[in-house]
């Protein structure tokens, strides 16, 4: 999006450089199962400032004294976890890059999460782009004066807290076989914490333990990567470990309830030029006559599953639980990133860390490029110059 940097990058790009980049990205780890794009995104200062302003508007809502009251119904009754803390530790806001009425690039909120993203991998990805391609010094993947040393210190504070690294673990159902496992390994290398599958953790009384070299070690803090929506139909997995919904003596990073509180459920409460009109389906008295301009989304789904893009009145009337759906005005992505074969649509995820007792800090970003109907790897399998990447922002 910064024309001079884009032209230079495209001119100097070769398949050999890209293959070398992928090999270096995987070196010391394993084959990455998701597509990494051929290019980073070069984000001009004006767009960066809009992205920052949009994020600040959302955070203002989250910090309202009545935010928990507003979002209490977002948490499914059968997935409420006790001992919720006062704040999330992670905030991620996904913005589609669009054009406004003046023809200028602007962000529009697509999705939001009070849940961690690839906080380790994105540093590794950006550094690998820098080492394999000639990235100009006028851009940086860290915003607001952040640098790698400051970032790692803050990341440690958020994830480890007051504990020792061996008392903290990244946890997912089958952690080492997740598509995002490379992020777990990069994070482990960066912070020194354990990587544990759910079944590696055992409950004794109210405490949790894992075993290493024949010794039981108490797990005091969980860097949670387990998404309940993905295991809702298979709760038997908890039988050989522990059920997060029980009253247990462990700290959560971030507490599972925040996954629901900061989500699609939050969007109808936002009134901003950076947020498309969004309403709970059960609160719509009259179905819009221009449904071609809307998208229908289930509140409780992950990675775009269940989204209806071409909405009909029948789709709406057939939904048995309208309280669990939102109707959102469509966002028109601008193919603003120029590849050798034409424009590509982009999405920028602004990623914040929020240490206990402190203020949320914008730290890093994740970007995705798309030629398909939706942003996301599964919708872009047959294209090049698409996939996961990172934004380098003009200083």
XYZ file of C-alpha atoms in Angstrom:
395
model
C 0.000 0.000 0.000
C 3.094 2.210 0.148
C 3.616 2.387 -3.634
C 7.399 2.828 -3.675
C 7.988 -0.082 -1.269
C 5.453 -2.290 -3.072
C 6.992 -1.683 -6.485
C 10.501 -2.338 -5.175
C 9.459 -5.545 -3.392
C 7.607 -6.922 -6.424
C 10.470 -6.034 -8.745
C 13.035 -7.840 -6.591
C 10.813 -10.829 -5.720
C 11.731 -14.277 -7.039
C 10.325 -17.741 -6.388
C 13.796 -18.788 -5.201
C 13.770 -16.059 -2.532
C 10.297 -17.146 -1.422
C 11.304 -20.809 -1.180
C 14.383 -19.857 0.813
C 12.161 -17.739 3.078
C 9.815 -20.690 3.731
C 12.744 -23.007 4.444
C 14.193 -20.524 6.932
C 10.784 -20.035 8.541
C 10.511 -23.774 9.175
C 14.171 -24.306 10.108
C 14.446 -25.883 13.533
C 10.697 -26.500 13.622
C 8.644 -28.471 11.044
C 6.531 -28.030 7.930
C 3.987 -25.270 8.457
C 0.516 -26.661 7.598
C -1.016 -23.297 6.654
C -0.121 -21.086 3.717
C 2.261 -18.212 4.316
C 1.953 -15.431 1.749
C 4.723 -14.353 -0.600
C 4.782 -10.827 0.784
C 4.255 -8.697 3.857
C 1.892 -5.714 3.683
C 3.356 -2.210 3.669
C 0.942 -0.044 5.670
C 1.093 3.746 5.189
C 1.070 6.017 8.223
C -2.441 7.363 7.553
C -3.921 3.848 7.553
C -1.874 2.860 10.610
C -3.304 5.808 12.518
C -6.852 4.787 11.560
C -6.185 1.210 12.709
C -4.894 2.507 16.045
C -7.870 4.872 16.448
C -10.333 2.060 15.669
C -8.709 -0.187 18.271
C -8.865 2.564 20.894
C -12.609 3.005 20.305
C -13.209 -0.706 20.898
C -11.057 -0.751 24.026
C -13.044 2.190 25.397
C -16.175 -0.003 25.291
C -14.381 -2.978 26.890
C -13.174 -0.786 29.758
C -16.686 0.510 30.539
C -17.749 -0.384 34.113
C -20.875 -2.138 32.776
C -19.103 -4.213 30.108
C -19.501 -7.496 31.994
C -23.191 -6.756 32.517
C -23.613 -6.007 28.789
C -21.939 -9.262 27.760
C -23.134 -11.662 30.453
C -25.491 -13.437 28.039
C -22.603 -14.069 25.645
C -21.307 -16.938 27.779
C -23.171 -20.215 27.155
C -24.552 -21.476 30.463
C -22.894 -24.871 30.009
C -19.476 -23.319 29.299
C -19.192 -20.812 32.133
C -15.845 -21.132 33.919
C -15.604 -19.978 37.570
C -13.093 -17.531 39.076
C -13.192 -15.036 36.228
C -10.739 -12.147 36.539
C -11.380 -8.461 35.858
C -9.768 -8.183 32.415
C -8.688 -10.196 29.396
C -4.948 -10.587 28.780
C -5.243 -10.565 24.985
C -7.246 -8.465 22.554
C -7.227 -9.053 18.813
C -9.248 -6.978 16.350
C -9.537 -8.004 12.683
C -10.026 -5.168 10.213
C -10.809 -5.534 6.529
C -9.031 -2.927 4.422
C -11.660 -0.998 2.463
C -12.183 2.356 0.761
C -14.265 5.102 2.328
C -16.540 7.587 0.552
C -13.501 9.776 -0.173
C -11.644 6.946 -1.880
C -9.153 6.612 0.979
C -8.131 3.298 2.550
C -9.863 2.667 5.855
C -10.244 -0.258 8.277
C -13.597 -1.919 8.950
C -14.001 -4.274 11.890
C -14.729 -7.864 10.862
C -14.088 -9.871 14.013
C -12.772 -9.420 17.547
C -11.435 -11.802 20.171
C -10.510 -11.722 23.838
C -8.310 -14.706 23.090
C -4.663 -15.182 22.087
C -3.461 -15.325 18.524
C -0.008 -16.072 17.071
C 1.856 -13.821 19.504
C 5.073 -15.826 19.202
C 5.020 -16.796 15.542
C 4.385 -13.267 14.241
C 7.736 -12.068 15.607
C 9.479 -15.029 13.980
C 7.621 -14.420 10.709
C 8.451 -10.717 10.573
C 12.116 -11.299 11.409
C 12.329 -13.959 8.687
C 10.850 -11.568 6.128
C 13.473 -9.014 7.186
C 16.346 -11.482 6.835
C 15.240 -12.912 3.468
C 13.908 -9.803 1.718
C 15.196 -6.267 1.629
C 12.628 -4.647 3.937
C 13.062 -0.891 4.146
C 14.055 0.605 7.507
C 11.235 3.182 7.258
C 8.665 0.523 8.231
C 8.317 -1.610 11.348
C 6.079 -4.480 12.399
C 6.076 -3.119 15.957
C 3.946 0.060 16.396
C 4.192 2.852 18.936
C 7.870 2.603 19.865
C 7.693 -1.082 20.791
C 10.753 -3.219 19.966
C 11.515 -6.929 20.260
C 13.127 -6.760 23.722
C 10.237 -4.711 25.164
C 7.743 -7.015 23.487
C 9.239 -10.207 24.927
C 9.409 -8.668 28.410
C 5.730 -7.718 28.241
C 4.766 -11.094 26.751
C 6.549 -12.824 29.655
C 4.784 -10.616 32.183
C 1.395 -11.434 30.666
C 1.865 -15.181 30.246
C 4.073 -16.103 33.204
C 2.967 -13.496 35.727
C 4.552 -13.976 39.147
C 5.350 -17.650 38.566
C 8.309 -19.650 37.275
C 8.236 -20.730 33.611
C 7.953 -24.437 34.519
C 4.765 -23.647 36.473
C 3.096 -22.249 33.340
C 1.976 -24.153 30.230
C 0.503 -23.509 26.814
C -2.510 -25.838 26.701
C -4.640 -27.177 23.885
C -6.473 -30.464 23.370
C -3.711 -32.034 21.293
C -1.275 -29.151 21.419
C 1.596 -30.560 19.359
C -0.685 -31.520 16.466
C -2.624 -28.275 16.132
C -2.292 -26.317 12.873
C -0.832 -23.458 14.879
C 1.647 -25.677 16.787
C 4.582 -23.704 15.378
C 3.353 -20.732 17.441
C 3.470 -22.929 20.546
C 7.074 -23.935 19.812
C 8.184 -20.376 19.065
C 6.490 -19.196 22.272
C 8.123 -21.970 24.288
C 11.537 -20.930 22.929
C 10.771 -17.275 23.659
C 9.313 -17.652 27.169
C 10.511 -21.029 28.449
C 7.023 -22.312 29.323
C 5.762 -25.878 28.843
C 3.564 -27.130 26.008
C 0.933 -29.541 27.341
C -1.926 -31.429 25.767
C -5.081 -31.560 27.863
C -4.479 -35.203 28.751
C -0.995 -34.337 30.110
C -2.660 -32.461 32.967
C -4.122 -34.297 35.975
C -6.268 -32.968 38.814
C -5.478 -33.816 42.438
C -8.006 -32.224 44.740
C -8.340 -28.690 43.366
C -4.780 -28.495 42.058
C -3.425 -29.387 38.611
C -0.213 -31.278 37.923
C 1.865 -32.582 35.042
C 4.665 -35.134 35.166
C 8.254 -34.610 34.061
C 11.180 -36.999 34.664
C 9.022 -38.984 37.072
C 8.188 -35.919 39.193
C 4.813 -34.242 39.637
C 4.955 -30.495 39.031
C 2.093 -28.200 39.996
C 0.658 -26.189 37.115
C -0.205 -22.749 38.454
C -1.048 -20.791 35.305
C -2.474 -21.918 31.947
C -1.837 -20.039 28.703
C -5.109 -21.260 27.290
C -5.388 -22.081 23.579
C -8.329 -24.476 23.956
C -11.450 -23.164 22.205
C -14.545 -24.642 23.823
C -16.599 -24.315 20.634
C -14.305 -26.896 19.041
C -14.891 -29.513 21.764
C -18.536 -28.782 22.603
C -19.668 -32.133 21.172
C -16.897 -34.143 22.810
C -16.756 -33.312 26.511
C -15.489 -36.836 27.245
C -11.999 -35.458 26.556
C -12.083 -33.932 30.043
C -12.466 -37.313 31.782
C -8.776 -38.171 31.562
C -7.659 -34.722 32.651
C -9.761 -31.987 34.261
C -12.898 -30.061 33.423
C -12.219 -26.299 33.139
C -15.748 -25.625 34.408
C -14.864 -27.032 37.837
C -13.595 -24.899 40.715
C -9.846 -25.458 40.420
C -6.800 -23.634 41.768
C -5.199 -22.304 38.603
C -4.771 -18.919 36.919
C -5.990 -18.538 33.353
C -4.276 -16.509 30.637
C -6.731 -15.503 29.438
C -9.768 -16.669 31.395
C -12.032 -18.693 29.039
C -15.094 -16.494 29.656
C -13.395 -13.613 27.836
C -13.444 -15.624 24.597
C -17.219 -15.137 24.569
C -17.418 -11.645 26.042
C -15.130 -10.135 23.394
C -16.397 -11.665 20.187
C -19.047 -11.164 17.507
C -21.423 -10.717 20.459
C -19.758 -7.387 21.301
C -20.138 -5.816 17.857
C -23.785 -4.641 18.138
C -22.727 -2.466 21.088
C -20.176 -0.566 18.991
C -21.079 2.646 17.185
C -18.152 3.699 15.034
C -17.276 4.592 11.470
C -14.858 1.659 11.656
C -17.584 -0.888 12.548
C -20.228 -2.092 10.075
C -23.870 -1.958 11.178
C -24.395 -5.090 13.289
C -27.572 -6.244 15.034
C -28.660 -9.286 17.014
C -31.023 -11.228 14.776
C -33.690 -11.577 17.485
C -33.815 -7.769 17.849
C -34.580 -7.069 14.189
C -38.244 -6.127 13.801
C -38.212 -5.776 10.010
C -35.992 -7.817 7.694
C -34.020 -5.471 5.402
C -35.168 -5.472 1.776
C -31.551 -5.306 0.556
C -30.326 -8.562 2.087
C -27.686 -8.815 -0.639
C -25.820 -6.171 1.380
C -25.758 -8.253 4.577
C -24.036 -11.329 5.952
C -25.488 -13.665 8.586
C -23.119 -14.956 11.267
C -23.561 -17.419 14.147
C -22.270 -16.048 17.432
C -20.746 -19.333 18.501
C -18.515 -20.528 15.699
C -14.847 -20.373 14.822
C -12.809 -19.508 11.703
C -15.795 -18.421 9.628
C -17.750 -21.666 9.995
C -21.516 -21.358 9.512
C -21.411 -17.873 7.985
C -24.085 -17.249 5.313
C -22.789 -14.810 2.706
C -25.710 -14.796 0.250
C -28.521 -14.204 2.745
C -32.175 -14.827 1.903
C -35.303 -14.124 3.935
C -35.798 -17.880 4.219
C -32.327 -18.254 5.781
C -33.393 -15.820 8.489
C -36.850 -17.275 9.170
C -35.441 -20.825 9.307
C -33.022 -20.044 12.128
C -34.428 -21.612 15.339
C -32.212 -19.589 17.732
C -32.029 -16.004 16.388
C -30.622 -14.799 19.730
C -27.416 -16.636 18.769
C -26.965 -14.892 15.399
C -26.055 -11.447 14.139
C -26.976 -9.737 10.879
C -24.121 -7.565 9.704
C -23.792 -5.181 6.785
C -21.304 -6.537 4.284
C -17.864 -5.033 4.095
C -16.396 -4.452 0.652
C -12.704 -5.230 0.735
C -10.483 -3.161 -1.518
C -7.898 -5.224 -3.474
C -5.274 -2.783 -2.208
C -2.169 -4.988 -2.215
C -0.701 -5.223 -5.682
C 0.659 -8.653 -6.579
C 2.387 -9.419 -9.914
C -0.987 -10.622 -11.202
C -3.365 -8.012 -9.787
C -4.891 -6.636 -6.620
C -5.295 -8.752 -3.477
C -7.646 -8.141 -0.539
C -6.162 -7.675 2.919
C -7.129 -8.008 6.548
C -5.071 -6.670 9.453
C -5.303 -8.106 12.976
C -4.200 -5.608 15.597
C -2.884 -7.521 18.619
C -2.761 -6.205 22.187
C -1.257 -7.507 25.424
C -2.884 -6.564 28.735
C -0.808 -7.342 31.810
C -2.545 -7.699 35.165
C -3.221 -4.298 36.705
C -1.899 -2.390 33.681
C -3.346 -0.860 30.520
C -3.725 -2.775 27.221
C -0.796 -2.184 24.844
C -0.851 -2.513 21.065
C 2.147 -4.718 20.374
C 2.173 -6.452 17.020
C -0.051 -7.409 14.098
C -1.060 -10.281 11.894
C -2.191 -9.892 8.297
C -3.967 -12.104 5.796
C -4.200 -11.819 2.044
C -7.093 -13.216 0.048
C -8.450 -13.598 -3.467
C -11.368 -15.784 -2.368
C -14.871 -14.869 -1.175
C -13.686 -14.883 2.426
C -10.420 -14.224 4.181
C -8.992 -17.447 5.533
C -6.776 -20.275 4.415
C -9.566 -22.702 3.536
C -11.076 -20.183 1.097
C -7.799 -19.471 -0.733
C -6.281 -22.892 -1.281
C -5.876 -22.544 -5.050
C -4.288 -19.078 -5.217
C -0.825 -17.603 -4.830
C 0.063 -14.319 -3.092
C -2.484 -15.203 -0.398
C -2.255 -16.499 3.157
C -0.890 -15.446 6.505
C 1.605 -12.598 6.696
C 2.493 -9.491 8.704
C 2.148 -5.749 8.253
C 5.179 -3.459 8.195
C 3.893 -0.045 9.218
C 5.278 3.317 8.191
C 6.966 5.017 11.167
